Short mmCIF file of C-alpha atoms in Angstrom, two decimals:
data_model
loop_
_atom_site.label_atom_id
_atom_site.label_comp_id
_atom_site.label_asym_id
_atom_site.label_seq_id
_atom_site.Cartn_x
_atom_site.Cartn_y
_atom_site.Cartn_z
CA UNK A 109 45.26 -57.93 195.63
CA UNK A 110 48.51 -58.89 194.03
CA UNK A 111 51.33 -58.24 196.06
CA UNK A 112 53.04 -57.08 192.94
CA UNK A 113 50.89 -54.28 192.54
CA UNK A 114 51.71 -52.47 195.63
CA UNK A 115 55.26 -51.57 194.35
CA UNK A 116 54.61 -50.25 191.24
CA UNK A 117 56.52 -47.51 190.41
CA UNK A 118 57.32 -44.63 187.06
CA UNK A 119 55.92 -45.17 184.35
CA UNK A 120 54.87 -48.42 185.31
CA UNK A 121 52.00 -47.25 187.77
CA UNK A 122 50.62 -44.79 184.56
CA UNK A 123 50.46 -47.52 182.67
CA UNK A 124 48.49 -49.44 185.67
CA UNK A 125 46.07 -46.73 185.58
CA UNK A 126 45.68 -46.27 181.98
CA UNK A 127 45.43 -50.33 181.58
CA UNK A 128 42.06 -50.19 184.74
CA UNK A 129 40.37 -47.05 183.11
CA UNK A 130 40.53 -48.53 179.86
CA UNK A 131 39.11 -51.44 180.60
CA UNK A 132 36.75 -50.34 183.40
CA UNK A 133 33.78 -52.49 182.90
CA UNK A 134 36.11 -55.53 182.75
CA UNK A 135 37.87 -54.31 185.84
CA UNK A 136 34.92 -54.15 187.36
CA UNK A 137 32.76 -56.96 186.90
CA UNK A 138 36.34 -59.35 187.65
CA UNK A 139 35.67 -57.16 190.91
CA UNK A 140 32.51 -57.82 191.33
CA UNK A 141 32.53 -61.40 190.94
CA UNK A 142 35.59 -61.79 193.12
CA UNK A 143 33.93 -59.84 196.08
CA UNK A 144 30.45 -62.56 195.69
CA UNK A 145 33.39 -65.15 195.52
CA UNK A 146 34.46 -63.93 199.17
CA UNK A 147 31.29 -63.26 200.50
CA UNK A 148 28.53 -65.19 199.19
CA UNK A 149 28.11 -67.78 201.96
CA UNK A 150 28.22 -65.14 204.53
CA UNK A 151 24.73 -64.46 206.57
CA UNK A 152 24.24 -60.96 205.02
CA UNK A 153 24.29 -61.76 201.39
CA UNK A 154 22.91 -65.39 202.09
CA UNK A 155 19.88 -63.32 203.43
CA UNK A 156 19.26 -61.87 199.58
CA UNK A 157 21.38 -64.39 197.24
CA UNK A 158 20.35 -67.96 198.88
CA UNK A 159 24.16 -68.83 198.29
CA UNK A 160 24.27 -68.03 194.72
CA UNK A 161 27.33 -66.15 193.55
CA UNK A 162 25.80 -64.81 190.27
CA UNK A 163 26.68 -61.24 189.74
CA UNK A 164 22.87 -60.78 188.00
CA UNK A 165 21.60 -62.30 191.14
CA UNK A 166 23.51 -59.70 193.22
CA UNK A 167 22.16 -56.35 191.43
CA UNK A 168 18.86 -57.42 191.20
CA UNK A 169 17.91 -58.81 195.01
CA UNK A 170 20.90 -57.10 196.99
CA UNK A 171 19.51 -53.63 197.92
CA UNK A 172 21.01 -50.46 198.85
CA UNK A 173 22.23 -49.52 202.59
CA UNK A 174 23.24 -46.97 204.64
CA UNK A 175 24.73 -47.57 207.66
CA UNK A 176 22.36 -47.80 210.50
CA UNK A 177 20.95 -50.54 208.11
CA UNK A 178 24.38 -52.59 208.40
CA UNK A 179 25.00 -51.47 211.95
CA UNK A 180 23.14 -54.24 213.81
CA UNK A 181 25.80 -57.22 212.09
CA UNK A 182 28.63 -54.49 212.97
CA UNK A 183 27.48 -54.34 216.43
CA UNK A 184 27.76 -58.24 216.53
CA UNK A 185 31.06 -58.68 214.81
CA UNK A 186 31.91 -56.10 217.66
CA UNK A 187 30.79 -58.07 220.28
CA UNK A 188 33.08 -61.37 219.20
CA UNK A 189 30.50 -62.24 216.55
CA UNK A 190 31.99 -64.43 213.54
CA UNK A 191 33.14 -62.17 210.65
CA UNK A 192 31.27 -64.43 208.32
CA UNK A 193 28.44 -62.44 209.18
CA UNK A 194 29.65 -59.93 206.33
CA UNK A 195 33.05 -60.79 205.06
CA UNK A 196 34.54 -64.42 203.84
CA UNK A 197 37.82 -63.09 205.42
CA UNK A 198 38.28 -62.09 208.87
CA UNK A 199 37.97 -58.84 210.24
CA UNK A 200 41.48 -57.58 211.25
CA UNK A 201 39.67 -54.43 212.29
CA UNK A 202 37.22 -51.78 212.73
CA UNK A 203 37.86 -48.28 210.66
CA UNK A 204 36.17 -45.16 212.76
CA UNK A 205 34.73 -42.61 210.23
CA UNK A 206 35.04 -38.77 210.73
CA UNK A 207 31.56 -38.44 210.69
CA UNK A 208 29.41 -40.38 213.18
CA UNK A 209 25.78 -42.57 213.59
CA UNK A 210 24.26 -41.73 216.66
CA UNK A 211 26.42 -39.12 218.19
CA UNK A 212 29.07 -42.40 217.96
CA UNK A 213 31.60 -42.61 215.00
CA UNK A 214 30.71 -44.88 212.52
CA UNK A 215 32.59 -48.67 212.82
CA UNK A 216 33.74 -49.89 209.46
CA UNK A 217 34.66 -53.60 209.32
CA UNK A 218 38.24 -54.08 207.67
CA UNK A 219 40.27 -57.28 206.21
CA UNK A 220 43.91 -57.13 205.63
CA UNK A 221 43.83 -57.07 202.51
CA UNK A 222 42.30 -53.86 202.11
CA UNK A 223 45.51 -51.84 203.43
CA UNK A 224 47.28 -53.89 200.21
CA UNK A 225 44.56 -51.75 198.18
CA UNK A 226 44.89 -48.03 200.28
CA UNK A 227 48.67 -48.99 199.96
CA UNK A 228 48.41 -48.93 195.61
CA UNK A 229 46.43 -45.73 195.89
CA UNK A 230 49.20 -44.18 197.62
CA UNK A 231 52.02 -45.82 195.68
CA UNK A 232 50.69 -43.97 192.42
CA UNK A 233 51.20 -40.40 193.42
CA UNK A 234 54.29 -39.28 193.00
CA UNK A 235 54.45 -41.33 189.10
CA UNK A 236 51.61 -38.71 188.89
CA UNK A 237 53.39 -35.88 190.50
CA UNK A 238 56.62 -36.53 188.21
CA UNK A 239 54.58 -36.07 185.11
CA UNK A 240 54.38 -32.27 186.40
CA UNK A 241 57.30 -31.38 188.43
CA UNK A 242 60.50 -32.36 187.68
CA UNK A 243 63.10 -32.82 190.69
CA UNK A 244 61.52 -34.72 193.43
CA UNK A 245 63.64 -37.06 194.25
CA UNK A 246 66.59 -34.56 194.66
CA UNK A 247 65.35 -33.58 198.22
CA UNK A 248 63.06 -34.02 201.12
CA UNK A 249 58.96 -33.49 201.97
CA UNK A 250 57.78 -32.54 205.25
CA UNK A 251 54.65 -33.93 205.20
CA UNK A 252 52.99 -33.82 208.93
CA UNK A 253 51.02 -36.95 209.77
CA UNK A 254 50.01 -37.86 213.19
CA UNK A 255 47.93 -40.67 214.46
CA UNK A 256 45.01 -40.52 216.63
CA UNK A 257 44.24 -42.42 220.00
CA UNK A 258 42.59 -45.88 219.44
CA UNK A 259 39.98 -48.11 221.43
CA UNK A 260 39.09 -51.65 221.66
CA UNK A 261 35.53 -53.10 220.85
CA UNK A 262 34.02 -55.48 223.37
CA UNK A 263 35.89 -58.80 221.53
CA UNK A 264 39.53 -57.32 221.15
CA UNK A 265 39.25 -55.78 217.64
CA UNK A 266 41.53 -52.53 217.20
CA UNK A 267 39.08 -49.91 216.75
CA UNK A 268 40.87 -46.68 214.62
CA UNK A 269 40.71 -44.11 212.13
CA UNK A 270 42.64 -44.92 208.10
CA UNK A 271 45.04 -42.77 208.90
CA UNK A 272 46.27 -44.06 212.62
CA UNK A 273 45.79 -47.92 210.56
CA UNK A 274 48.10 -47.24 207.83
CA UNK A 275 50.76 -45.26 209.83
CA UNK A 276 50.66 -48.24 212.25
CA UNK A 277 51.13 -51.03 209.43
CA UNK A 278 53.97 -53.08 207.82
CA UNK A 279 52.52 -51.47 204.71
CA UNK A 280 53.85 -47.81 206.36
CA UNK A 281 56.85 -49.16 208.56
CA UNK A 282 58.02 -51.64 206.43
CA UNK A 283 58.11 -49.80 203.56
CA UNK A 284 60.53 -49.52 200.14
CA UNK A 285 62.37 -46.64 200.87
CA UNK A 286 63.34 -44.18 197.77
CA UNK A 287 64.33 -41.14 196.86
CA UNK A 288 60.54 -39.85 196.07
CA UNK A 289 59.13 -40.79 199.78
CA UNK A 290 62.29 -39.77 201.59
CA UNK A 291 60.26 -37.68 204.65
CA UNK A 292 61.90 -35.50 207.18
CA UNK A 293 59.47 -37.00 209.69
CA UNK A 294 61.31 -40.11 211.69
CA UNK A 295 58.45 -42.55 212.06
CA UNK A 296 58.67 -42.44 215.57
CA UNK A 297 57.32 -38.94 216.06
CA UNK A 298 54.80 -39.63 212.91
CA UNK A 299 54.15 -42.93 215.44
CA UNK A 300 54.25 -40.43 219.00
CA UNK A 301 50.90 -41.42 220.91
CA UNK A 302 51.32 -37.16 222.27
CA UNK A 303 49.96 -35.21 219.03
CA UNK A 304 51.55 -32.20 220.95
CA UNK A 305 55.13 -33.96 221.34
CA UNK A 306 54.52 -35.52 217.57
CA UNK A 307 54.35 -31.86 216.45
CA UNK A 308 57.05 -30.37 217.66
CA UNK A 309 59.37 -33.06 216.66
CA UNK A 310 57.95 -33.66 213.25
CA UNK A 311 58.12 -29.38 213.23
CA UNK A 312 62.03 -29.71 214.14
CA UNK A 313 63.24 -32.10 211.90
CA UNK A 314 61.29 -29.69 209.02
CA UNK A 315 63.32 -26.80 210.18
CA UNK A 316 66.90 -29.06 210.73
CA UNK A 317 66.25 -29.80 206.75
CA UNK A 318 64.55 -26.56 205.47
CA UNK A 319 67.05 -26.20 202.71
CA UNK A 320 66.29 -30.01 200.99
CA UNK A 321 62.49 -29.28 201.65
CA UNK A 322 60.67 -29.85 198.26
CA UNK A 323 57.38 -30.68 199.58
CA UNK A 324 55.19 -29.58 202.33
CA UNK A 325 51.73 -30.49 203.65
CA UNK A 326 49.63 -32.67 205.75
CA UNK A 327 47.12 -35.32 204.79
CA UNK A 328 43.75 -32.19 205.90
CA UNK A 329 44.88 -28.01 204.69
CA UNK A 330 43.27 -27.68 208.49
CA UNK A 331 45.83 -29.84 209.87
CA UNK A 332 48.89 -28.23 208.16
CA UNK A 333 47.53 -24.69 209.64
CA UNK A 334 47.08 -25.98 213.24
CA UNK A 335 51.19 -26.73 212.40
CA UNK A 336 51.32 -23.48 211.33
CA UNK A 337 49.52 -21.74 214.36
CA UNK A 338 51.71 -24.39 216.73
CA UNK A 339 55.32 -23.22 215.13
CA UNK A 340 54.00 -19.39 215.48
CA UNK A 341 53.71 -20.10 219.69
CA UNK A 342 56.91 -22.30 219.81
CA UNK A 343 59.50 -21.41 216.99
CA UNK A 344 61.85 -19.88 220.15
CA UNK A 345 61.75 -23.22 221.58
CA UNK A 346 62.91 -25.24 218.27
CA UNK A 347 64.97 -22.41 217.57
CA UNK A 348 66.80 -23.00 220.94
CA UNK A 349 67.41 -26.69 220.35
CA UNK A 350 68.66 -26.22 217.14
CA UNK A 351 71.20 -23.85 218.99
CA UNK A 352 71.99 -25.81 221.47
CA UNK A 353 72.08 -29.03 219.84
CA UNK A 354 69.40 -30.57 222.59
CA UNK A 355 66.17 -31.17 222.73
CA UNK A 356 63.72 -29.20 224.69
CA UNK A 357 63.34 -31.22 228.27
CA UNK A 358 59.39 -31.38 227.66
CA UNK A 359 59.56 -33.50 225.10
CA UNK A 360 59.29 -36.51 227.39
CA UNK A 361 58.37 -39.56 224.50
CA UNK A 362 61.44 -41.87 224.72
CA UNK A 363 60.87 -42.59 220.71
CA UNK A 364 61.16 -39.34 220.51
CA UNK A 365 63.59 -38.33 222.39
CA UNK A 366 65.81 -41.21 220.86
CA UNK A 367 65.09 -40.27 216.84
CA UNK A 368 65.71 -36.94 217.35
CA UNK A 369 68.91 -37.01 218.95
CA UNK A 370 69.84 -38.56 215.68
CA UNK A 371 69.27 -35.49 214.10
CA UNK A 372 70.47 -33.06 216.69
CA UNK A 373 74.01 -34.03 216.54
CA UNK A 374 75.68 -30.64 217.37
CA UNK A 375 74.69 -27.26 218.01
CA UNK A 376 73.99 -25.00 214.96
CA UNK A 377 73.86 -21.71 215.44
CA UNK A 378 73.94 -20.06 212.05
CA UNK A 379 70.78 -22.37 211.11
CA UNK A 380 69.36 -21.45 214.19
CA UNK A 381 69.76 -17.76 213.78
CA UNK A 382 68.63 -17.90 210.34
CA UNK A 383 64.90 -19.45 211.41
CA UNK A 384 64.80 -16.88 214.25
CA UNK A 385 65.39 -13.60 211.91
CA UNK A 386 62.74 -15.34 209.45
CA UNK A 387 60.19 -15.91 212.40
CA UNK A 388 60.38 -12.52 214.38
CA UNK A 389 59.16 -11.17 211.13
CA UNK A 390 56.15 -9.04 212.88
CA UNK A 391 54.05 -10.39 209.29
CA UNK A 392 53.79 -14.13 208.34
CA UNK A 393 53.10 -13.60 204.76
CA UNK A 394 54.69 -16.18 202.38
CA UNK A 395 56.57 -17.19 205.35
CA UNK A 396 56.64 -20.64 204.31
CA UNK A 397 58.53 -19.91 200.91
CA UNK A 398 60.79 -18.03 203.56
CA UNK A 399 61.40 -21.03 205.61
CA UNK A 400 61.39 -23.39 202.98
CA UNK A 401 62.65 -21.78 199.90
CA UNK A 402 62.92 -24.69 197.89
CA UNK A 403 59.78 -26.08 198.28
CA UNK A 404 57.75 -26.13 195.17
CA UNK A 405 53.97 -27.41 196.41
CA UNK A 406 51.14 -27.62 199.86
CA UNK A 407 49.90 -30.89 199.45
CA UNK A 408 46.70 -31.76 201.51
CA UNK A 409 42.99 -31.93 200.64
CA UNK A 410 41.39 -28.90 200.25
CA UNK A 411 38.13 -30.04 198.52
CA UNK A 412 34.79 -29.76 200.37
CA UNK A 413 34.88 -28.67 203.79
CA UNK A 414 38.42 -27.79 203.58
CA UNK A 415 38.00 -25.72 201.07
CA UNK A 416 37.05 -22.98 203.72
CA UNK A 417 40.88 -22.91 204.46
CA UNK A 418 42.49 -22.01 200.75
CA UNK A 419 42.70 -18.44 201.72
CA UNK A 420 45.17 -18.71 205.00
CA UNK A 421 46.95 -21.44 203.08
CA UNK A 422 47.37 -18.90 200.64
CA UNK A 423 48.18 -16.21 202.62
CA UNK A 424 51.01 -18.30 204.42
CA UNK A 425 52.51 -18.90 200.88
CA UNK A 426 52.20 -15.66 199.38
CA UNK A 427 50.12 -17.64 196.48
CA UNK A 428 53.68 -18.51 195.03
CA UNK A 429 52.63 -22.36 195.89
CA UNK A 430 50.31 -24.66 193.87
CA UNK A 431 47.55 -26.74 196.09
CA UNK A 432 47.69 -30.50 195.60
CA UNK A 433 44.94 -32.23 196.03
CA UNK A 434 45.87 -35.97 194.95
CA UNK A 435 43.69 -38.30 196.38
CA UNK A 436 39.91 -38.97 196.99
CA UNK A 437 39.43 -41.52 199.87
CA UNK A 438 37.00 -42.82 202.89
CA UNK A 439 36.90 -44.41 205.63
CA UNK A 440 34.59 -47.58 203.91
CA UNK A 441 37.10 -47.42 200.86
CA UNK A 442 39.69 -45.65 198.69
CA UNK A 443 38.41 -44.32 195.05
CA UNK A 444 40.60 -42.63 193.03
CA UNK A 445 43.34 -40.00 192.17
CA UNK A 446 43.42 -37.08 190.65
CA UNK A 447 45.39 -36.92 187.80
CA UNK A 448 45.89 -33.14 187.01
CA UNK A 449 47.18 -32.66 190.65
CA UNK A 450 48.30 -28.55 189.70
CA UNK A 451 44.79 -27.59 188.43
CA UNK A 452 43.40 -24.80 190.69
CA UNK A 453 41.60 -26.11 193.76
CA UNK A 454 37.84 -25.23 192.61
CA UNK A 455 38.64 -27.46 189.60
CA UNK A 456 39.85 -30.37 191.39
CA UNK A 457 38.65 -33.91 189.74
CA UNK A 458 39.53 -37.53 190.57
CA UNK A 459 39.70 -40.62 188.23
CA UNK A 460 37.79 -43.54 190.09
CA UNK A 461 40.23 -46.47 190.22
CA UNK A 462 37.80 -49.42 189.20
CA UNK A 463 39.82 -51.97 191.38
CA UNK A 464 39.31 -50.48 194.66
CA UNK A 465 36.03 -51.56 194.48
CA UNK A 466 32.26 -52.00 192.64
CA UNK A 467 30.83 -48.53 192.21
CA UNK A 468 27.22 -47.58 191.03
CA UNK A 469 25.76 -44.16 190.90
CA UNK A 470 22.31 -42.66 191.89
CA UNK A 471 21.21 -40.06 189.55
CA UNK A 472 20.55 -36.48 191.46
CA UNK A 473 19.65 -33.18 190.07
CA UNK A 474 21.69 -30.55 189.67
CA UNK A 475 20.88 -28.84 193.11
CA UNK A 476 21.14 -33.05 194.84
CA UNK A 477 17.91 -33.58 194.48
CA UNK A 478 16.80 -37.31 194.44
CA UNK A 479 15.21 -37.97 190.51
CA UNK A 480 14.69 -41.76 191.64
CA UNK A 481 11.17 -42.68 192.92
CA UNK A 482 12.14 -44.70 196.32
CA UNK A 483 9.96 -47.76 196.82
CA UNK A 484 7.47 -48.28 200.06
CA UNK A 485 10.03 -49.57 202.02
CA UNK A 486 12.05 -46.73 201.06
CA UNK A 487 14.81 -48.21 198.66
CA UNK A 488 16.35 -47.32 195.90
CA UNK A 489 15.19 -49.88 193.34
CA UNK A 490 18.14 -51.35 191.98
CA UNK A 491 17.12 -50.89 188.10
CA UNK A 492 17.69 -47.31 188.73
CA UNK A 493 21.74 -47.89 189.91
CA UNK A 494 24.05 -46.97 186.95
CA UNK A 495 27.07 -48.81 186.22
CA UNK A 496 30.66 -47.12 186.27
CA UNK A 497 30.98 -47.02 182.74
CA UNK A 498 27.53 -45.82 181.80
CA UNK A 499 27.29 -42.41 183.51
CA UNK A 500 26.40 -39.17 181.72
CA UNK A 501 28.31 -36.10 180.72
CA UNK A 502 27.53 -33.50 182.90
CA UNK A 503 24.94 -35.13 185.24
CA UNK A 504 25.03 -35.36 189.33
CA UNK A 505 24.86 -38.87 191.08
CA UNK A 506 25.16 -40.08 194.58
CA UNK A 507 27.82 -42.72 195.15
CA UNK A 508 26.98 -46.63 195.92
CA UNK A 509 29.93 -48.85 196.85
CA UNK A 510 30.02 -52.62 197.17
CA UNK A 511 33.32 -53.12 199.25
CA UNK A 512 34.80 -56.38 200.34
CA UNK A 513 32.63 -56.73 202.99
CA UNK A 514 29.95 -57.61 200.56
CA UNK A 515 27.47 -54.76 201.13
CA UNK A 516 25.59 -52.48 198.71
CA UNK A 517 26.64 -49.22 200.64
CA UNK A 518 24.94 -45.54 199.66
CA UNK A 519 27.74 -43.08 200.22
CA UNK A 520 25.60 -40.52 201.65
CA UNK A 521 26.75 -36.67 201.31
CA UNK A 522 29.42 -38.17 198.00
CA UNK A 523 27.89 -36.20 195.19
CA UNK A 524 29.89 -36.69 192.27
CA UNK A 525 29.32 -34.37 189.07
CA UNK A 526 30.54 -36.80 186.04
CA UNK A 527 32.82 -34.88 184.14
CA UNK A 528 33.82 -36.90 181.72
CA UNK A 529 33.20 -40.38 179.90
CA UNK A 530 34.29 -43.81 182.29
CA UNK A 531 35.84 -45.65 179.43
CA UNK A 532 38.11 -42.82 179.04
CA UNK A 533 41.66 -43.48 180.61
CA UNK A 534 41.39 -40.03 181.27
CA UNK A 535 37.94 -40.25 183.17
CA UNK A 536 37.61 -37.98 186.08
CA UNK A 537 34.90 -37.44 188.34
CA UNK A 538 34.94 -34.97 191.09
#
């Protein structure tokens, strides 16, 4: 991806997104072409294309696969394998999936290059978020991110969620600093191996700046209640260092420990008192437009299974506080934004970004039942795929992505209602 791309910014970035949903089947098959351009002498598509890199070639003979299909060259790559098994490029990583194969999270091969594309999904939001609320650059967002514990495969390769990749990148630590990403987070509790210890920091330095707040969330609505639920058992404690100017002893990270005496430079009192009368309230309700009076929006997914969370979130705001849902991702790739981010939750859509990858659609029934005949070996013939740009108002599909490792991958469980026309540059699917 070009470098360029990834710091797009303003009105810029719109017009980036206007310019790939415009020209979405162009977008796509350059895509296409540059992915059998990567891949095409590696073992897996060998296997169907015989070398050829002819994008024909590829959607006739290369058939759809789920992941225990793919697995076995996974496995190998695993094992210190060559990554031209799958991908032209080498594997910098494997990506573990929420859900899991086996009992065992899925492994999802990764180049470098693709945290240049998760990087341009992220870069857009706020252009989008301007559009809507005016302001955001005049203050701070205490947005709670955390990483999770990582392994090793067999050969060496860093084995990790997205999330815990991204954080843990130049992309993320090396980044352009402005006045629209300006976190109350140091990156060294984001960073803290201790999710406890990374909590209460993150949770202090939130508090320290609750009058510049503008933003709040976390990347799951679950994982901004659990921050919710931890400040209920431990405001007294951050109230105490705010106080006293020191942090509590059992905060024990020495990254930790050395950001945040940064920002606990002298003992404030009135600050401190002002958090304690908010928190000894005996009822929570709308405490966080208490704490954080300024703030003006949750941000954090609340589509699908987190949808089950809308009403504490809700409760905790006093409904005075729009949720943003902004971005539709995975774990195998990154798809799109959504580009009404205020809408009400049950109306949330996303705009598939045609560059992050080649998308083609199953056709389902309304209730997700299968309407394509499967052949006797149990795939989905590949006349029956739909291209981006030729899906139907109002009809249900299951999502296929080819990613940069070259494979033809069902998206099991991604039902997407088309909502509107692809060659739209407003097309949204949800």
């Amino acid at each position: 991806m070009d470098g360029k791309k990834l710091e797009y910014k303003g009105w810029v970035a719109l017009k980036e997104i206007e310019r790939l949903t415009e020209k979405a089947d162009e977008v796509q098959e350059t895509i296409l072409k540059a992915i059998l351009m990567q891949n095409g002498e590696t073992e897996y598509l060998s296997k169907y294309m015989k070398g050829s890199k002819d994008v024909d070639e590829f959607k006739f003979h290369v058939p759809v696969i789920t992941y225990k299909d793919v697995c076995p060259y996974i496995q190998r790559i695993a094992t210190g394998e060559d990554s031209s098994l799958v991908t032209g490029h080498p594997v910098t990583e494997m990506l573990c999936s929420s859900g899991t194969s086996a009992g065992e999270p899925k492994l999802m091969p990764s180049i470098a290059e693709d945290l240049d594309r998760r990087t341009f999904v992220y870069n857009l939001i706020m252009p989008i978020m301007n559009q809507y609320i005016s302001g955001l650059d005049e203050g701070k967002a205490m947005f709670l991110y955390f990483i999770k514990a990582e392994m090793s495969t067999p050969c060496g390769l860093p084995a990790r969620t997205v999330l815990t990749s991204y954080y843990k990148s130049k992309h993320f630590k090396c980044r352009t600093r402005d006045a629209f990403n300006d976190f109350t987070s140091p990156d060294q509790a984001i960073l803290c191996k201790d999710s406890n210890q990374s909590m209460y920091c993150q949770l202090l330095s939130g508090l320290v700046h609750r009058h510049q707040v503008l933003r709040l969330g976390a990347v799951f609505a679950s994982a901004f209640l659990r921050a919710i639920s931890f400040l209920e058992r431990n405001w007294g404690r951050l109230c105490n260092d705010i106080r006293s100017g020191d942090l509590d002893p059992t905060i024990s990270d020495p990254e930790c420990r050395s950001c945040m005496s940064m920002l606990l430079t002298s003992p404030n009192p009135s600050l401190a008192d002002e958090i304690e009368d908010i928190c000894s309230n005996t009822s929570w309700k709308g405490i966080l437009c208490h704490l954080w009076p300024r703030a003006k929006y949750i941000e954090a997914v609340v589509t699908g299974s987190m949808a089950q969370y809308i009403p504490s979130l809700e409760y905790y705001s006093e409904g005075k506080l729009p949720l943003v849902c902004t971005m539709y991702a995975s774990s195998e790739c990154y798809f799109g934004v959504n580009l009404k981010p205020l809408c009400d939750p049950a109306d949330v859509a996303f705009t598939l970004l045609p560059n992050m990858c080649y998308f083609e659609f199953i056709h389902l029934g309304e209730n997700g039942t299968w309407l394509v005949n499967k052949d006797e070996e149990g795939e989905v013939p590949n006349d029956k795929l739909v291209n981006l740009v030729n899906v139907r108002l109002g009809s249900y599909y299951e999502l296929v992505v080819t990613t940069f490792a070259g494979k033809k991958h069902l998206l099991i469980g991604f039902a997407f209602p088309i909502l509107v026309f692809a060659k739209s540059s407003r097309s949204q699917r949800k």
